[in-house]
Coordinates of C-alpha atoms and ligand atoms in Angstrom, one line a residue:
M1 CA 90.4 -2.7 108.9
S2 CA 88.5 -4.9 106.7
K3 CA 85.7 -2.3 105.7
Q4 CA 86.1 -0.3 102.7
R5 CA 86.3 3.1 103.9
R6 CA 86.2 6.4 101.8
N7 CA 89.8 7.2 102.8
R8 CA 90.8 4.2 100.6
A9 CA 90.1 5.9 97.1
W10 CA 93.0 8.3 98.6
Y11 CA 95.1 6.3 100.5
G12 CA 94.6 2.5 99.3
K13 CA 95.7 2.9 95.9
L14 CA 98.9 0.9 94.8
D15 CA 99.5 3.1 92.0
R16 CA 101.0 6.8 91.2
D17 CA 97.9 8.3 92.5
G18 CA 98.2 6.5 95.8
F19 CA 102.1 6.9 96.0
I20 CA 101.3 10.8 95.8
H21 CA 98.6 11.0 98.4
R22 CA 100.5 9.0 101.0
S23 CA 104.0 10.2 100.0
W24 CA 103.4 13.8 100.9
M25 CA 101.5 13.1 104.0
K26 CA 104.4 11.4 105.3
N27 CA 106.7 14.3 104.8
Q28 CA 104.9 14.9 108.5
G29 CA 106.3 11.9 110.0
F30 CA 103.2 9.9 109.9
P31 CA 104.2 6.0 109.5
D32 CA 102.9 3.4 107.0
H33 CA 100.4 2.1 109.3
A34 CA 98.5 5.4 109.5
F35 CA 97.5 4.5 105.8
D36 CA 96.3 1.0 106.4
G37 CA 92.8 1.6 106.3
R38 CA 91.9 2.9 109.6
P39 CA 89.5 5.6 109.7
I40 CA 90.7 9.0 109.0
I41 CA 89.1 11.5 111.0
G42 CA 89.2 15.3 110.1
I43 CA 89.3 17.8 112.7
C44 CA 88.0 21.2 111.3
N45 CA 89.1 23.8 113.1
T46 CA 87.9 27.4 113.3
W47 CA 90.7 28.5 115.6
S48 CA 92.0 32.0 115.0
E49 CA 93.5 34.9 117.0
L50 CA 91.0 36.8 115.3
T51 CA 88.1 34.7 116.9
P52 CA 89.1 35.2 120.5
C53 CA 86.0 33.0 121.6
N54 CA 87.8 29.9 119.7
A55 CA 91.1 30.7 120.7
G56 CA 91.5 27.4 122.8
L57 CA 90.9 25.3 120.1
R58 CA 94.2 24.4 119.1
D59 CA 94.7 23.1 122.8
L60 CA 90.9 21.3 122.4
A61 CA 92.2 19.6 118.9
E62 CA 95.1 18.1 120.8
G63 CA 92.8 16.0 122.8
V64 CA 90.6 14.9 120.0
K65 CA 93.4 13.8 118.3
R66 CA 94.6 11.7 121.6
G67 CA 91.1 10.1 121.4
V68 CA 91.2 9.1 117.7
W69 CA 94.9 7.6 118.2
E70 CA 93.6 5.6 121.0
A71 CA 90.9 4.2 119.3
G72 CA 92.9 3.1 116.3
G73 CA 92.0 6.1 113.8
F74 CA 94.2 8.4 112.5
P75 CA 93.5 12.3 113.4
V76 CA 94.0 14.9 110.8
E77 CA 93.4 18.9 111.7
F78 CA 92.8 21.2 109.0
P79 CA 91.5 24.9 109.0
V80 CA 88.6 26.6 107.7
I81 CA 87.5 30.4 107.6
S82 CA 87.0 31.3 111.0
L83 CA 84.3 34.2 112.0
G84 CA 84.9 36.3 114.9
E85 CA 81.5 37.9 116.0
T86 CA 83.0 40.6 117.7
Q87 CA 85.8 41.6 115.2
M88 CA 84.4 41.3 111.7
K89 CA 82.8 44.0 109.6
P90 CA 80.3 44.4 108.5
T91 CA 78.8 41.4 110.1
A92 CA 80.3 37.8 110.8
M93 CA 76.8 36.8 109.5
L94 CA 77.5 37.6 106.0
F95 CA 80.1 34.9 105.9
R96 CA 78.4 32.2 107.5
N97 CA 77.7 30.8 104.4
L98 CA 81.0 31.3 103.3
L99 CA 82.4 29.2 106.4
A100 CA 79.5 26.7 105.4
M101 CA 81.1 26.3 101.7
D102 CA 84.7 26.2 103.2
V103 CA 83.6 23.3 105.4
E104 CA 81.7 21.3 102.8
E105 CA 84.5 21.5 99.9
S106 CA 87.0 20.6 102.7
I107 CA 85.3 17.6 103.9
R108 CA 84.4 16.6 100.6
A109 CA 87.7 16.8 98.7
Y110 CA 89.8 15.1 101.4
G111 CA 90.1 11.6 101.6
I112 CA 88.4 11.6 105.5
D113 CA 85.9 9.3 106.9
G114 CA 84.6 11.2 109.5
V115 CA 84.8 14.4 111.2
V116 CA 85.0 16.4 114.4
L117 CA 84.0 20.0 114.2
L118 CA 85.6 22.5 116.6
G119 CA 83.5 25.8 116.9
G120 CA 82.0 28.0 119.1
C121 CA 81.5 31.6 118.5
D122 CA 78.1 32.4 117.1
K123 CA 78.3 31.7 113.5
T124 CA 81.2 29.0 113.6
T125 CA 78.9 26.6 115.2
P126 CA 76.1 26.8 112.6
G127 CA 78.2 27.6 109.7
Q128 CA 80.3 24.2 110.6
L129 CA 77.1 22.2 110.9
M130 CA 75.8 23.4 107.3
G131 CA 79.1 22.7 105.5
A132 CA 79.1 19.1 107.2
A133 CA 75.4 18.4 106.7
S134 CA 75.9 18.9 103.0
V135 CA 78.4 16.1 103.0
D136 CA 76.9 13.7 105.4
L137 CA 79.7 12.1 107.1
P138 CA 79.8 10.6 110.6
T139 CA 80.0 13.9 112.6
I140 CA 80.7 15.2 116.1
V141 CA 81.0 18.7 117.3
V142 CA 83.2 20.0 120.2
S143 CA 82.7 23.5 121.2
S144 CA 85.0 26.1 122.7
G145 CA 83.1 26.4 126.0
P146 CA 82.1 29.5 127.7
M147 CA 84.5 31.9 129.1
L148 CA 84.8 32.4 132.8
N149 CA 82.2 34.5 134.7
G150 CA 83.2 38.2 134.4
K151 CA 84.3 40.0 137.3
W152 CA 84.1 43.6 138.2
Q153 CA 83.9 45.6 141.2
G154 CA 82.8 42.6 143.4
K155 CA 80.0 41.5 140.9
D156 CA 79.3 38.8 137.9
I157 CA 79.3 40.5 134.8
G158 CA 77.7 39.0 131.4
S159 CA 79.4 39.4 128.0
G160 CA 77.2 41.3 125.8
T161 CA 74.4 41.8 128.1
D162 CA 76.2 43.8 130.6
V163 CA 78.0 45.8 127.7
W164 CA 74.5 46.9 126.4
K165 CA 73.5 47.8 130.2
F166 CA 76.9 49.8 130.6
S167 CA 76.5 51.9 127.5
E168 CA 73.0 52.8 128.2
A169 CA 74.0 53.7 131.6
V170 CA 76.9 55.9 130.0
R171 CA 74.3 57.7 127.7
A172 CA 71.9 58.1 130.7
G173 CA 75.0 60.0 132.5
E174 CA 74.7 57.1 135.2
M175 CA 77.9 55.5 134.3
S176 CA 81.5 57.3 134.2
L177 CA 83.3 56.8 130.8
A178 CA 86.5 55.4 133.1
D179 CA 84.3 52.8 134.7
F180 CA 83.1 51.5 131.5
M181 CA 86.5 51.5 130.0
A182 CA 87.4 49.5 133.4
A183 CA 84.8 46.9 132.9
E184 CA 85.9 45.6 129.5
S185 CA 88.9 44.0 131.2
G186 CA 87.1 42.2 134.1
M187 CA 84.5 41.0 131.2
S188 CA 86.5 38.7 129.1
R189 CA 88.9 36.8 131.8
S190 CA 89.9 33.4 129.6
V191 CA 89.4 32.1 126.3
G192 CA 86.1 31.0 125.2
T193 CA 82.5 31.9 124.1
C194 CA 80.3 34.8 125.7
M195 CA 79.3 33.4 128.9
T196 CA 75.9 34.5 128.8
M197 CA 73.4 32.5 127.0
G198 CA 73.8 34.1 124.0
T199 CA 73.9 32.7 120.3
A200 CA 77.3 30.5 121.3
S201 CA 75.9 29.1 124.3
T202 CA 72.6 28.6 122.7
M203 CA 73.9 26.7 119.9
A204 CA 76.0 24.8 121.9
S205 CA 72.9 23.7 124.0
L206 CA 71.3 23.2 120.7
V207 CA 73.7 20.8 119.5
E208 CA 73.9 19.0 122.9
A209 CA 70.1 18.5 122.9
M210 CA 70.3 17.7 119.3
G211 CA 72.5 14.5 120.1
M212 CA 75.2 16.2 117.9
S213 CA 78.2 16.7 120.9
L214 CA 78.8 14.2 123.7
P215 CA 76.7 15.0 126.8
T216 CA 77.7 18.6 128.9
N217 CA 79.7 19.8 125.9
A218 CA 77.4 22.8 126.1
A219 CA 78.4 24.4 129.3
L220 CA 82.0 23.1 130.7
P221 CA 83.8 26.2 130.6
A222 CA 86.6 26.7 127.9
V223 CA 89.4 26.2 130.3
D224 CA 87.9 23.8 132.3
A225 CA 90.2 20.3 132.3
R226 CA 86.9 18.4 132.0
R227 CA 86.5 20.0 128.6
K228 CA 89.7 18.4 127.5
A229 CA 88.7 14.9 128.6
L230 CA 85.4 15.4 126.6
T231 CA 87.6 16.0 123.5
H232 CA 89.6 12.8 124.3
M233 CA 86.1 11.0 124.4
T234 CA 84.9 12.5 121.5
G235 CA 88.1 11.4 119.2
R236 CA 87.5 7.9 120.7
R237 CA 83.7 8.0 119.7
I238 CA 84.4 9.3 116.4
V239 CA 86.2 6.4 115.3
E240 CA 83.5 4.0 116.4
M241 CA 80.9 6.3 114.4
V242 CA 82.6 5.5 111.5
D243 CA 82.6 1.9 112.0
E244 CA 79.0 2.4 112.6
E245 CA 78.4 4.6 109.6
L246 CA 76.3 6.7 111.8
A247 CA 76.2 9.8 109.8
M248 CA 74.9 13.3 110.5
S249 CA 71.8 12.7 108.7
K250 CA 70.7 9.9 111.0
I251 CA 71.0 12.3 113.9
L252 CA 69.7 15.4 112.6
T253 CA 65.9 14.4 112.0
R254 CA 63.0 16.4 112.4
E255 CA 62.3 15.4 115.7
A256 CA 65.7 16.7 116.7
F257 CA 64.9 20.0 115.3
L258 CA 62.0 20.1 117.3
N259 CA 63.6 19.0 120.4
A260 CA 66.0 21.9 119.6
I261 CA 63.1 24.5 119.3
R262 CA 61.7 23.1 122.8
V263 CA 65.1 23.4 124.4
N264 CA 65.6 26.9 123.0
A265 CA 62.7 28.0 125.0
A266 CA 64.0 26.2 128.1
V267 CA 67.4 27.6 128.3
G268 CA 66.1 31.3 127.3
G269 CA 68.1 30.6 123.9
S270 CA 69.0 33.2 121.3
T271 CA 66.8 34.5 118.5
N272 CA 69.5 33.6 116.3
A273 CA 68.9 30.0 116.6
V274 CA 65.6 30.5 114.2
V275 CA 67.7 31.3 111.1
H276 CA 70.6 28.8 111.9
L277 CA 68.4 25.9 112.7
L278 CA 66.1 26.5 109.3
A279 CA 69.5 26.8 107.5
I280 CA 70.9 23.4 109.1
A281 CA 67.4 21.6 108.2
G282 CA 67.6 23.0 104.7
R283 CA 71.3 21.4 104.4
V284 CA 70.0 18.2 105.8
G285 CA 66.7 17.9 104.0
V286 CA 64.4 18.2 107.0
E287 CA 61.2 20.0 106.5
L288 CA 61.4 22.9 109.3
T289 CA 59.2 26.1 108.6
L290 CA 59.4 29.3 110.9
D291 CA 55.9 28.4 112.2
D292 CA 57.5 25.4 113.7
F293 CA 59.1 27.7 116.1
N294 CA 55.9 28.6 117.9
L295 CA 56.2 25.3 119.6
G296 CA 58.8 26.6 121.8
S297 CA 55.9 29.1 123.2
E298 CA 54.4 26.4 125.2
L299 CA 57.8 25.4 127.2
P300 CA 58.9 27.0 130.2
L301 CA 61.8 28.7 130.9
L302 CA 64.0 26.8 133.0
V303 CA 67.6 28.2 132.9
N304 CA 68.4 31.3 134.9
C305 CA 71.1 32.9 132.8
M306 CA 71.7 36.3 131.1
P307 CA 69.9 38.0 129.3
S308 CA 66.6 36.4 130.3
G309 CA 68.0 35.5 133.9
E310 CA 70.4 36.5 136.0
Y311 CA 73.3 33.8 136.4
L312 CA 76.0 32.7 133.6
M313 CA 77.1 29.7 131.9
E314 CA 80.2 28.7 134.7
D315 CA 77.2 28.6 137.2
F316 CA 74.9 26.9 134.4
A317 CA 77.8 24.0 134.2
Y318 CA 78.2 24.0 138.2
A319 CA 74.4 23.1 138.5
G320 CA 74.4 20.2 136.0
G321 CA 74.5 22.1 132.8
M322 CA 72.2 20.4 129.7
P323 CA 72.1 17.1 131.2
V324 CA 69.8 18.4 134.0
V325 CA 67.8 20.3 131.2
L326 CA 67.2 17.6 129.2
R327 CA 66.2 15.1 131.9
E328 CA 63.5 18.2 133.5
L329 CA 62.1 18.0 129.7
S330 CA 62.0 14.4 129.3
G331 CA 58.1 14.5 129.0
H332 CA 58.3 16.9 126.3
L333 CA 61.2 15.9 123.9
D334 CA 60.5 13.6 121.0
R335 CA 62.6 10.5 120.8
A336 CA 65.9 11.0 118.6
N337 CA 69.2 9.3 118.0
T338 CA 72.6 10.8 119.1
V339 CA 76.0 10.4 118.1
M340 CA 76.1 8.0 121.1
G341 CA 73.9 6.0 119.5
V342 CA 71.4 6.4 122.2
D343 CA 68.4 8.0 122.3
V344 CA 68.8 12.0 123.8
S345 CA 66.7 10.8 126.6
A346 CA 69.9 8.8 127.7
Y347 CA 71.6 12.0 128.2
G348 CA 69.8 13.3 131.1
E349 CA 69.4 9.9 132.9
G350 CA 70.7 10.6 136.2
A351 CA 71.5 13.9 135.9
E352 CA 71.5 15.9 139.4
C353 CA 71.1 19.3 139.8
W354 CA 73.4 21.3 142.1
N355 CA 71.5 24.7 142.2
R356 CA 67.9 24.7 141.6
D357 CA 68.1 28.8 141.6
V358 CA 69.8 28.2 138.4
I359 CA 68.2 25.5 136.5
R360 CA 64.4 25.6 137.7
T361 CA 62.0 22.7 136.9
V362 CA 59.1 22.3 134.9
D363 CA 56.8 23.2 137.7
D364 CA 58.5 25.9 139.0
P365 CA 60.1 27.6 136.0
L366 CA 61.5 31.2 135.8
K367 CA 58.8 32.0 133.2
P368 CA 56.0 29.7 131.9
G369 CA 55.5 29.8 128.1
A370 CA 59.3 31.2 127.4
G371 CA 60.0 30.4 123.8
L372 CA 60.0 32.8 120.7
R373 CA 56.8 33.8 119.1
V374 CA 56.2 34.2 115.3
L375 CA 54.6 37.0 114.2
R376 CA 52.5 37.5 110.9
G377 CA 50.8 40.4 109.3
N378 CA 50.8 42.6 106.3
L379 CA 54.0 44.0 107.8
A380 CA 55.7 40.9 107.9
P381 CA 53.8 38.7 105.3
N382 CA 56.3 35.9 105.5
G383 CA 57.0 36.4 109.2
A384 CA 58.8 37.8 112.1
I385 CA 59.9 36.8 115.4
I386 CA 60.1 38.2 118.9
K387 CA 61.4 36.7 122.3
P388 CA 58.9 37.3 125.1
S389 CA 61.4 36.3 127.7
A390 CA 63.9 39.1 126.9
A391 CA 60.7 41.7 126.6
T392 CA 58.7 44.2 128.5
E393 CA 55.4 42.3 129.8
G394 CA 53.3 46.0 129.2
L395 CA 54.6 46.3 125.6
L396 CA 53.8 42.7 124.1
E397 CA 50.2 44.1 123.1
H398 CA 50.8 47.6 121.6
E399 CA 50.0 49.9 119.2
G400 CA 51.6 53.4 118.3
E401 CA 53.1 55.8 115.9
A402 CA 55.9 54.7 113.8
F403 CA 59.4 56.7 113.7
V404 CA 61.6 55.5 111.0
F405 CA 65.0 55.0 110.2
E406 CA 65.8 54.3 106.6
N407 CA 69.1 52.7 107.5
I408 CA 71.7 52.3 109.9
E409 CA 73.5 55.7 108.9
D410 CA 70.3 57.5 109.6
L411 CA 69.9 55.9 112.7
K412 CA 73.1 56.6 114.0
A413 CA 73.3 60.1 112.9
N414 CA 69.7 60.9 114.5
I415 CA 69.1 58.8 117.3
D416 CA 70.7 61.1 120.1
R417 CA 68.9 64.3 118.5
D418 CA 67.7 66.3 121.3
D419 CA 64.6 67.2 119.2
L420 CA 63.9 63.8 118.1
P421 CA 59.8 63.6 117.9
V422 CA 59.6 60.4 119.9
T423 CA 57.8 59.2 123.1
P424 CA 57.9 56.0 125.1
D425 CA 54.7 54.7 123.1
T426 CA 56.8 55.4 119.7
I427 CA 57.6 52.4 117.6
L428 CA 61.2 52.8 116.3
V429 CA 61.6 51.2 112.8
L430 CA 65.1 50.6 111.1
K431 CA 65.0 49.7 107.6
G432 CA 67.7 48.3 105.1
C433 CA 69.3 45.5 107.9
G434 CA 68.4 42.3 106.3
P435 CA 70.4 39.6 104.5
K436 CA 70.1 41.5 101.3
G437 CA 70.3 45.2 102.5
Y438 CA 72.9 45.3 104.9
P439 CA 74.4 42.9 103.7
G440 CA 74.4 39.8 106.0
M441 CA 71.7 40.6 108.4
P442 CA 73.6 42.3 111.6
E443 CA 72.6 42.2 114.9
V444 CA 71.3 46.0 115.2
G445 CA 67.9 45.0 115.7
N446 CA 67.8 46.2 119.7
M447 CA 68.5 49.7 118.5
P448 CA 69.4 52.1 121.2
I449 CA 66.6 54.1 122.9
P450 CA 66.7 57.7 121.8
A451 CA 69.1 59.5 124.5
R452 CA 66.4 61.9 125.4
L453 CA 64.2 59.2 126.5
V454 CA 66.9 57.4 128.3
K455 CA 67.7 60.4 130.3
E456 CA 63.9 60.4 131.5
G457 CA 64.5 56.6 132.6
V458 CA 63.0 54.7 129.3
R459 CA 64.6 51.8 129.3
D460 CA 62.6 49.8 126.6
M461 CA 60.6 50.5 123.6
V462 CA 58.8 48.6 120.6
R463 CA 61.4 48.2 118.1
I464 CA 61.1 46.8 114.5
S465 CA 63.3 45.6 111.8
D466 CA 64.6 43.6 109.5
A467 CA 67.7 42.8 111.3
R468 CA 69.0 40.4 113.8
M469 CA 69.7 41.0 117.3
S470 CA 73.0 39.5 119.7
G471 CA 71.5 36.5 121.8
T472 CA 73.0 38.4 124.8
A473 CA 70.3 41.4 124.3
F474 CA 67.1 42.1 125.5
G475 CA 64.1 44.2 124.9
T476 CA 60.8 44.2 123.2
V477 CA 62.4 44.0 119.7
I478 CA 60.7 42.6 116.4
L479 CA 63.3 40.8 114.6
H480 CA 63.6 39.2 111.1
V481 CA 61.0 40.9 109.2
S482 CA 60.3 39.1 106.3
P483 CA 60.4 39.8 103.2
E484 CA 63.2 42.5 104.4
A485 CA 63.1 46.3 103.1
Q486 CA 65.5 45.7 100.4
A487 CA 63.7 42.8 99.0
G488 CA 60.6 44.7 98.6
G489 CA 58.7 44.1 101.8
T490 CA 56.1 46.2 103.4
L491 CA 58.7 47.2 106.0
A492 CA 60.4 49.3 102.7
V493 CA 57.3 51.6 102.6
V494 CA 56.7 52.2 106.3
K495 CA 56.8 56.1 106.9
T496 CA 57.3 58.1 110.2
G497 CA 53.7 58.7 111.6
D498 CA 51.9 55.6 110.2
R499 CA 50.5 53.3 112.9
I500 CA 51.4 49.9 114.1
R501 CA 49.8 47.0 116.0
L502 CA 51.4 44.4 117.8
S503 CA 49.9 41.7 119.6
V504 CA 52.3 39.1 120.8
K505 CA 49.3 37.1 122.1
G506 CA 47.6 37.1 118.9
G507 CA 50.9 36.7 116.8
S508 CA 50.3 39.5 114.7
L509 CA 52.2 42.5 113.4
E510 CA 49.7 45.0 111.4
L511 CA 50.6 48.4 109.5
L512 CA 47.4 50.4 109.7
V513 CA 47.6 51.7 106.4
S514 CA 45.1 50.7 103.8
D515 CA 45.5 48.0 101.4
E516 CA 45.2 50.9 98.5
E517 CA 47.9 53.3 100.0
L518 CA 50.2 50.8 100.4
N519 CA 50.1 49.5 96.9
K520 CA 50.5 52.7 95.7
R521 CA 53.6 53.3 98.0
C522 CA 55.0 49.8 96.8
E523 CA 54.5 51.1 93.1
D524 CA 56.8 53.9 93.8
W525 CA 59.4 52.0 95.6
T526 CA 62.7 51.5 94.3
P527 CA 65.4 49.3 95.9
D528 CA 68.6 50.9 97.3
P529 CA 71.4 50.7 95.0
A530 CA 74.0 48.0 95.9
H531 CA 76.7 48.7 97.9
Y532 CA 78.8 45.5 97.1
D533 CA 79.4 44.8 93.3
R534 CA 82.0 42.4 93.7
G535 CA 83.5 38.8 95.0
Y536 CA 81.6 37.1 97.6
A537 CA 79.6 39.9 99.0
K538 CA 78.0 40.2 95.4
M539 CA 77.6 36.4 95.4
Y540 CA 75.9 36.6 98.7
I541 CA 73.5 39.4 97.6
D542 CA 72.4 37.8 94.4
H543 CA 71.7 34.4 95.8
V544 CA 71.0 34.9 99.7
L545 CA 67.5 33.4 100.9
Q546 CA 65.1 35.6 103.2
A547 CA 65.4 35.2 107.0
D548 CA 62.3 33.1 107.2
Q549 CA 64.2 30.4 105.1
G550 CA 67.2 30.8 107.2
G551 CA 69.5 33.2 105.1
D552 CA 71.4 30.4 103.2
L553 CA 72.4 30.9 99.8
D554 CA 69.8 29.2 97.3
F555 CA 72.4 27.0 95.5
L556 CA 73.4 25.4 98.8
V557 CA 70.5 24.3 100.0
G558 CA 70.7 20.2 100.4
K559 CA 73.5 18.0 100.1
D560 CA 75.4 16.1 97.9
T561 CA 76.9 12.7 99.0
R562 CA 78.5 11.6 95.6
P563 CA 81.6 10.3 95.7
V564 CA 84.6 12.3 94.0
T565 CA 86.1 10.1 91.4
R566 CA 88.6 12.6 89.4
E567 CA 91.9 12.7 90.4
S568 CA 94.0 15.9 90.3
H569 CA 97.4 14.6 88.6
Ligands
FES601 FE1 82.3 34.8 120.3 FE2 80.2 36.0 121.5 S1 81.5 36.8 120.6 S2 80.7 33.8 121.4

C-alpha cells in the first residue's frame, strides 16, 4: 500500500477535504480500511433497461467487484449514459461521442486508479474506449457477451441479418406478416448483444485482439457462467494492473490497431469498426488512416458467422472463440502488449478448435482476401468503404446509371413506387446521411431494394451513401463516402441519370461527369438548413469530423492526463 496512487489526492488527505471525500462515501457502509490507499477501481457501467444488449451488466459488475475485493482493491461502480442501438432516435451513433465525454469526465473527476469498462451494444464499447483513452488509466473491458442463438420454426436465426431477410421476404410476398411478427420473439431469447458478427460482436472481438480484455471475452454467451467467472478474474487483474502502472496507451499501440484491422477481416467484422478504430486511435494518439484498412484485404475470412457466413456467436464460442482465431493468425499479427502483460500471441497459445466448420484455417478459409476495401475517386475524394465478403461477386466491378434519393424521407416515400425507373443495373444513391447531414451517420446505407425489383427476384444492387450500415447487414453497399453530402462532398451534386463506375479491385469510385460540369454544380450547391439548432446535437453538427477521421468531435481528439488539483469545497 506504499505507492502514492491517484486516489490519495481524494481519500488520503487528513484535512477537511479528505474528511468530506471519505465521510460521504462511508454512508454506503464502506469500512475505514477501504480508504487506506488500496487501488480504487471504477466500474464504468452502461447497464440500462433501454439498452437490452447491456441488461446483464449489473450482474456482471458484481463479478468484477468480487475479484477486486479478493485482490485487495476497492471497487466502486458508476453509471454513464447508455446507448441502446435499437431504441434510440435518430441514431445511437449521434450519442457515441456524448458517451465518450461522459466516460472521460467521470473517470477524471473521481478518485479512481483503474477502470473496468462494462459495455457491449454497438456504440457503448467504442464510446467507453474513446473516453477512457483520453484519461489513460489502467483499463480493462468486459463485454456484455452475445445473446443465445435465435430459434424459430426449428432453425437458428440471427439478430439483424435475418431481420433484413425476413422484411425483404414480406415485401416480396414470400413471408406472411403473422410469421414475421412471430419470429421476433424467437430472435432475442436472453440478455446480451446481437449474436451475429454484427458491430457489437465485432468490437468485442477486436477488443480481445487488441489485448484490452482477458482472453475469451468476445464470444462467451452473456448468460454463460464462464462469463461471470471472467468478470471475477478481470477484477483481480485490474488491481494488479494499477500496481504495474499498465496504462491503456501501453496496450493500444499502432501495432494493436493493425492487428485489429487484420482480425476484423478474419472474423468477417463490421464496417463500423472503421469509424470506431479511427476515433479510438485519435484519442490515444496513434497515427491510423483510412488507407490502413486495406491491410485487411489480404487476410482470409476464417469465422463462419452471419452476416458473411452461416453460424452464430454461440457456435463461435463453443468452437473455441477468439483464442483459436488468434492462434490461426499468429503468423500475421504484430507483437503487441495486452492487459495480461503478455504478448497477444499468448492469447492463442494452446487454443483448440472444436468445430472446423465454424472457425476455418488460413489454408482452408471461408473466403480469401476478405477484409474491407477502401475506395477513392472523384465521388469519394477522402474515401469510402465496402465489405466485399458481404457483397455480390458480380457487382464488385460495375458501371451503371445513378438513381438519387436526396435524403432519407425521399427514399422512404419513393422506394416502393411501382413506376420507379430503375433496373437491377441502376446504382442507388442516398444523400444527407453522413455525420452532419442526418445528423449522426445512421445505419441506413443498406437501403432496401425497390419493391418492384424485389418482386422480380432482385436481392442486391450497388448502393452508395454517406451513411453507415449495420454490422449485421449485407449487400454491395458503399458506405462512409467522404466528404459527406452535407459537407459539400461530390455526393451532394450527383444527379439521377449520371453514370458511376465502381471497381473494388481497383479501389475506385468515379462519377463519370466532367470536372467542368462538377465545378459548376458545386458552385450552385447550398447545404440543407440545419434541423437541429440547440443542445448536444448542435454542438455535434458544429464539431463532428468526417467518417474518414472517425467521426469524433474535433475538440475531443487526443488526451489530457494532467492531475486535477482544484477542490469543490
Ligand atoms: Fe445492441 Fe445489436 S442492438 S448489440
